[in-house]
Every structure is written in structure tokens, then in C-alpha cells.
Amino acid sequence: MTAGEGAASGVIMGDPGDRGRFGEFGGRFVPESLVPACMELEAAFRAAWADPAFRDELTSTLASYGGRPTPVTECPRLSAELGVRVLLKREDLAHTGSHKINNVVGQALLARRMGKTRLVAETGAGQHGVATATAAARYGMACVVYMGEVDTARQELNVFRMELLGAEVRPVTSGSRTLKDAVNEALRDWVATVEDTHYCLGSVMGPHPYPWIVRELQRVVGDEARQQCRAILGGADPDVVVACVGGGSNAAGTFAGFADATSSALVGVEAAGGAAMAKGIPGVLHGMRSNLMQDEAGQILEAESISAGLDYPGIGPEHAHLAAIGRARYETATDAEVLEAFQLLSRTEGIIPALESAHALAWVARAARSGDELVRSGSTVLVTLSGRGDKDVAQVRELLA
Amino acid sequence: MTVATAPDLAATLAAHRAAGRKLLVPYVTGGMDDQWLVTVEALAGAGADAIEIGLPFSDPMIDGPTVQAASLAALERGTTPAGVLADLGRISPGVPLVVMTYYNLVVRTGHRRMAASMAESGVTGAIVPDLPLEEVGPWAEAADSAGVATVLLVAPSTPDGRIAPIVERCRGFVYTVGRMGVTGEQRQLAGTALDVAARVKARTSLPVCVGIGISDADQARRVCEVADGVVVGSALVRRLLEGGGVEAAVDFIGGIRRALDRG
């Protein structure tokens, strides 16, 4: 398959071709040292994804070990408060407490198939790091997680979790000492270790084939949710499908289940302080062409948000494409709105959301109250609850004190 | 402006090689200190055949701690890509200048505008390390039109079959990555350096210069038993970061020059 075939066949979230293009976004902008590794990974994934035995092992592992399928939950008290019908796709109930497990089990199985014995990963909030450490433990692989020093401080417990799982956490002291710098360090590690190491990238970003691999591995979220919603809604689809976006993996996985199969509106919600779609300009970082927060010279700006998981100045290239073609819309939520949504869901439904996921809820609350065209009274809104909030409780307590 | 008299990268390196001279290309991060332009001019006198100037970038993905520190220092001094190029336009070092820049700085400036700025500043070569063969087209065309040679990388991981199309699109010299890893000094010359240099030499008539991990005169001399030359970055930048100044830079690069000339 070559670039553009997906578009020609009318598929919105299809195969990005051998050049990894989502419209004008994506690509493979890495030093030559890493190009052969990216090509090898692409070939291995194409073969594995077409191999029923690989798919069976992934599906059964996600069921027996990962806790899939995760349910879709009606939210009667939250719905009454907002005047719209809210359904939650419960990735907070997956093993390790977020959707990240879907991606890492798939990549670990792929790495094992490729004969790699070591995983490296970047992490922001620590969710992807914990998930990677978990998969490494499960499959007996060595694991190194790069995490910005700012994030190791605000997510201490996740650092301990990773160490408990047998991973080595390396604090990153370069640049802004957050997620983008952790990606740089992971890439630097991979350049030197590519022979025995797989870079287990955590979101729909980076050089081709990562944005495609991670979206396909997260597609299970959207595919399950579509069927579950139809069962609940008597065969209908939600009017709006909402997910938070940092790099954008839970949103990409969710949207993949709806972009082609339904006419549901798709909304991604970024942190106001890391809004690559709202404030970004097309550029190239971490191997991909996408929207980036950058200054007039092209230096990348630091994202700043209450949520370490969304502290990323870019966005997955397919999201930039979905926005460009108008299939998805991207909004932002402020830290104050997020804190309010965090408490709202806890109080009304007995579910404490991750701060990342609270961004999606925060937009729904604002849209419902302000009468946004997408969220009219009586609309049905599916929100992907990407993770649970246990990791954030201590931070929120301090913020509310 | 030096544009009329700026020595051409491809022509100069080809001529020096033809004269039996091994090629020495020191690297300095543009704007890293207030002496960097003086350093560049002095390096020409110390035996450099061309000088590579890095444009500082916030996210230098292929660089190790030393060049990262130099980039950060440059950015903290308020260095911009346009500023570095304007400064280069004010000197006439007498050797070709090659600019190393991450691609986002090119994208932000615009391909044609960046290529034209380089040419106006007397820069005749460009290394864009995060632009591999498959993605280099739009930049390389703009650079060709402006008379700027686009230098491409070959790495130890590059399969033989990929070397031919890379060197075909490459201009000036082939930047041969000596080791799998980021820029930085190494106690030992990586075994991969000689191997990849030989594989590239067998497939191109362009000069083959090995960079990344070349740390001293002895390593440079040994690599040049196979390669046509070396790029020396971190080992020089470290001396500058440590405050050695122009004198330390000239001593170090002059020492490598003498070792290469002795053979």
C-alpha cells in the first residue's frame, strides 16, 4: 500500500501507507541511524497485524490479563446535572488503571516476535511507564523508563510502581524536564541500543509507523464502545464522542471506532496550556510533522498543565489531519475547569477520573452549560474515561487546600 | 557579505582530497559563547578544510550532553537561526561553511527562505540530520537552487542497498555516522566506524567523512586510514564549554591536523 490509497478508498482512519502520511501530516523525520529500525518495525507490524495467531494472542491476553472488554457506564446523576445523557467508556477499569495497557501488551508481543529483549519508554504522568513496566514484567523483558524530573517529583508513587515492577526509571534533566524531553532521551537511548531494544512509544506520535501502530492497538477502545453504545442506545450511535488529547492515543483509539462507521461528532480536548491544535503551528518534532507549540524561530515551547500526561507541546499527526479535514474538532479545558470536573464526576457517580480524562469531562460540562451546538439538551455524549484518578488524588488535595 | 568569495564546499573538499590531504571538519554550535565567531575564523587557520556550524535547537535529538549544553547556552544567550546566519555573513574564514540544523528550524523559516539566507551568508553546505532520504526532497531542491549542498548521513545500521540511493542524492561529502548513538566523545574508536566508512567508500566518489564519536587525534588518524576525513564536534565543544577559548580550540584542532598530515 502506498501513501494516499487510504484517502482514495474513502477510509478516514485507514492505513497511512509506507510513508506514514495522514494527509500532509505524519512521516518519518528521524536520523538515518533509526530509519532501518523504523522500517523493520513497520514490516514486523504489518506481518503481525495480518497474522490471526498474533491477533488471537493479543485479544486473549487483553481479556485474561488486561481486563477487556471494559464496560460502558451510564451516568444518571451526572446526566441529570448537565442535561445531556453521558456514557463513559471505562478504560479506568483496565489493568494498570488506564487505556495504556492496550498499547503496551501489543507492542511487547510485537517486540518479542522481533526478538527484542529490552523495552525503553517515555512517560509523562507515569501511566505509560507503569504500563510498559507491567508488560516487561509479564514477558520477562528488561525495561528502562525515561521520565522528566518535574514529573518524577509530582508522580512519585508511579516511580515507585515502576521500580516495583522491575523497571529502571531514569529522571530526565534536559530541556523542560517533562514529557517532550523524556521522548528525546528515549530516542537517544534507542539510537544506541536498537539491536536488542524496542522503543515502546506511548502515544499516536513519533516517526512512522508509531502513530499508526498505536492507533491500531488502541482501536479496541472505539470498536468496543461503538458496539456497547449501540446495545445501550437501541442501535443508535452517540451524538458526540469525546476524549482527552495529549499525544492523543485514547482519542485516536476511540475515534477509530467511530470516524468511518458512524456520523457521531468527534471532539478531542487538550489542556489549555498544551494546546497544539488551538495554538500550534505545523512543524517537525520527534519524527513527525504535526501541529506544535513553537516560537517564531521554530524553538519548541514548553507545555504547562495540571496534568503531566497532557504536558506535550505537540499532538499526534492523525489528529492534525482529522482537524484539517473537519472530521474531528479540538477544544481546550483550563486547569480550573478540570479540577471542577474531577470533583463533579467523583461526587455524582462515584468515579474518580484521571486528571487527563477530566479534561474531556470538563469540556462536556462547559459545552452542556453553554449550549454548544454539539451538546444540545437531550444529546447523548460518550466520553472515554482514559484512566482512573488514584494517582492524582494527592496532587488534587494540595491544589484544593 | 562574503557571497562572492565564499569557498564552495563540494569543490574545496574534492580539491583537497585530490591533493592527498585528509579532510578535517570541526563543529561549533553557533552562538554558544561570545567568542564563537572568532573561534570559527581561528579554526580555519588551524587547518580545518571546512567548518560545521550548528544552529541551536530546543530539542537536539541526535546530540549528546555536550552539544545539548552548547545549544542550551546559545539559546539562553538569545541566539536565533537568523542571527547565526547573519553573523556568519560578516566573516570570511576562507574555508567552506556547512550549517547543521534540525528540520523544524527550516520548516518554520521556509525552505526557500532558509536556503537563500544560507547562501547570502556564504554557507555552501547544509546538514539536516532528521531529514532522511525519503523526506529530504523539498529541502534538497530548495538547497540545490540556492547553491547549497545537502549533505546526507549514512549510519552503521544503513543496509548496503540503501547506501547507493543516499549517496546519489548527497552533495559535498557523505556524513558517515561512526557509531550507533548520539554525538559525544568516546575513549575507544567504535569498530563500526571503519566498517561503515569502507562500505560507503566502496559506493561513492564523494568524499567520505566520519563523525559522531571521533574524540582525539589518534582516532581521527585511524579513521582516515579508510575515510577521507573526520568531523570533530563534542570533543571541541567541550573544550569551549570548559572555557578553553580560542586558544584551546586552535591547539586541539591543530593537533589533529598535524596527526592527519603525518598519516
XYZ file of C-alpha atoms in Angstrom, chain A residues 147-357:
211
model
C 10.579 10.462 32.892
C 11.108 14.206 33.222
C 12.460 15.273 36.593
C 9.472 17.584 37.050
C 7.178 14.593 36.553
C 9.102 12.183 38.802
C 8.555 14.734 41.571
C 4.816 15.154 41.018
C 4.185 11.452 40.365
C 6.398 9.831 43.000
C 4.114 6.888 43.536
C 4.211 5.942 39.881
C 8.014 5.978 40.018
C 7.838 3.519 42.882
C 5.282 1.398 40.995
C 7.610 1.115 38.014
C 10.526 0.151 40.241
C 8.360 -2.413 41.996
C 7.601 -3.883 38.583
C 11.316 -4.269 37.912
C 11.881 -1.271 35.660
C 14.629 1.300 35.938
C 13.314 4.883 35.959
C 15.782 7.428 34.623
C 14.894 11.032 35.539
C 15.392 13.375 32.586
C 17.121 16.649 33.433
C 17.423 18.124 29.929
C 15.183 20.809 28.429
C 11.891 21.427 30.211
C 12.309 18.132 32.137
C 8.838 16.939 31.105
C 7.312 14.585 28.562
C 8.873 16.057 25.409
C 12.346 15.738 26.900
C 11.618 12.187 28.020
C 10.816 11.405 24.358
C 14.167 12.914 23.300
C 16.016 10.765 25.848
C 14.158 7.603 24.860
C 15.042 8.249 21.207
C 18.684 8.858 22.179
C 18.708 5.567 24.078
C 17.137 3.746 21.136
C 19.726 5.035 18.645
C 22.433 3.359 20.725
C 20.584 0.149 21.596
C 18.377 -0.566 18.612
C 19.779 -4.032 18.047
C 18.222 -5.592 21.163
C 15.799 -2.842 22.185
C 12.278 -1.907 21.168
C 11.158 1.647 21.784
C 7.689 1.203 23.260
C 6.280 4.614 22.356
C 3.228 5.526 24.360
C 1.089 7.618 22.085
C -0.008 8.177 18.490
C 3.071 10.240 17.785
C 6.670 9.887 16.704
C 8.001 8.623 13.385
C 6.055 6.261 11.139
C 4.969 3.544 11.931
C 4.299 4.549 15.565
C 1.226 6.779 15.110
C -0.390 4.022 13.072
C 0.664 1.107 15.329
C -0.529 2.819 18.487
C -3.850 3.851 16.911
C -4.465 0.300 15.703
C -3.597 -1.121 19.132
C -5.958 1.389 20.783
C -8.739 0.872 18.205
C -10.161 -1.759 20.537
C -11.420 1.088 22.757
C -13.520 2.601 19.977
C -14.647 -0.691 18.471
C -15.891 -1.967 21.810
C -17.507 1.346 22.681
C -19.403 1.586 19.385
C -20.956 -1.841 19.871
C -21.673 -1.228 23.545
C -23.314 2.114 22.765
C -25.494 0.529 20.097
C -26.663 -2.070 22.617
C -27.489 0.641 25.131
C -28.978 3.105 22.638
C -31.129 0.634 20.714
C -28.870 0.538 17.684
C -28.103 4.254 17.621
C -24.719 5.935 17.940
C -23.850 8.698 20.388
C -24.291 12.232 19.045
C -20.866 13.212 20.301
C -17.756 11.200 21.164
C -15.260 12.969 23.425
C -11.752 12.099 24.598
C -8.806 13.971 26.071
C -5.722 14.554 23.919
C -2.068 14.901 24.871
C -0.308 12.942 22.153
C -3.781 11.573 21.619
C -3.773 7.777 21.918
C -7.014 7.215 23.788
C -8.703 9.723 21.495
C -7.272 8.079 18.367
C -8.348 4.635 19.551
C -11.806 5.916 20.410
C -12.234 7.918 17.198
C -11.073 4.939 15.106
C -14.210 3.105 16.197
C -16.480 5.950 15.080
C -14.805 8.023 12.339
C -15.727 5.697 9.483
C -18.531 3.599 10.982
C -20.758 6.392 12.318
C -21.672 10.022 11.856
C -21.034 10.841 15.524
C -19.279 14.162 16.076
C -15.749 13.680 17.400
C -14.228 16.072 19.934
C -10.675 15.951 21.325
C -9.940 18.036 24.415
C -6.448 19.387 25.055
C -5.056 21.096 28.127
C -5.292 24.863 27.626
C -1.578 25.062 28.483
C -0.620 22.404 25.938
C -2.971 23.179 23.110
C -1.147 22.124 19.966
C -4.317 22.352 17.891
C -5.562 25.665 19.269
C -2.214 27.470 19.384
C 0.107 25.219 17.388
C 1.773 25.704 14.031
C 2.736 22.850 11.694
C 6.310 21.724 12.200
C 8.504 18.679 12.754
C 9.394 17.210 16.148
C 10.027 13.700 17.433
C 9.993 12.247 13.937
C 6.626 13.586 12.800
C 5.099 16.533 11.021
C 2.214 17.820 13.104
C 0.952 20.855 14.941
C 3.445 22.088 17.522
C 3.635 24.867 20.068
C 6.707 26.776 18.912
C 8.129 30.277 18.800
C 8.738 32.339 15.683
C 12.215 30.850 15.184
C 10.952 27.270 15.459
C 12.071 26.516 19.018
C 9.619 24.203 20.758
C 7.714 25.737 23.664
C 7.111 24.093 26.989
C 3.581 22.910 27.646
C 2.190 23.677 31.070
C -0.748 21.865 32.541
C -2.051 20.481 35.792
C -1.832 17.061 34.185
C 1.596 15.595 33.469
C 0.051 13.271 30.894
C -1.069 16.171 28.694
C 2.100 18.260 29.097
C 3.131 17.838 25.498
C 3.657 20.678 23.007
C 2.608 18.556 20.021
C -0.243 16.288 19.016
C -0.404 13.051 17.077
C -0.290 13.729 13.308
C -3.570 11.956 12.602
C -5.355 14.374 14.922
C -3.904 17.293 12.965
C -5.283 15.591 9.855
C -8.729 14.876 11.340
C -8.946 18.554 12.256
C -7.777 19.655 8.796
C -10.474 17.595 7.048
C -13.094 18.602 9.596
C -13.859 15.088 10.839
C -12.896 15.941 14.421
C -12.930 19.136 16.407
C -10.371 20.065 19.069
C -11.177 22.064 22.167
C -9.319 23.011 25.324
C -10.046 22.909 29.042
C -8.390 25.064 31.689
C -6.856 23.720 34.874
C -9.702 25.263 36.907
C -12.375 23.598 34.748
C -10.520 20.299 35.036
C -10.392 20.451 38.828
C -14.120 21.121 38.893
C -14.872 18.208 36.548
C -12.625 15.935 38.609
C -14.787 16.626 41.664
C -18.055 16.595 39.721
C -17.645 13.027 38.467
C -16.377 11.841 41.842
C -19.372 13.353 43.614
C -22.121 12.431 41.164
C -21.054 8.978 40.012
C -18.529 7.615 42.495
C -15.815 7.511 39.850
C -12.566 9.412 40.403
C -11.166 10.204 36.953
C -7.537 10.759 35.976
C -6.789 14.468 35.570
C -6.184 13.758 31.880
C -9.668 12.240 31.466
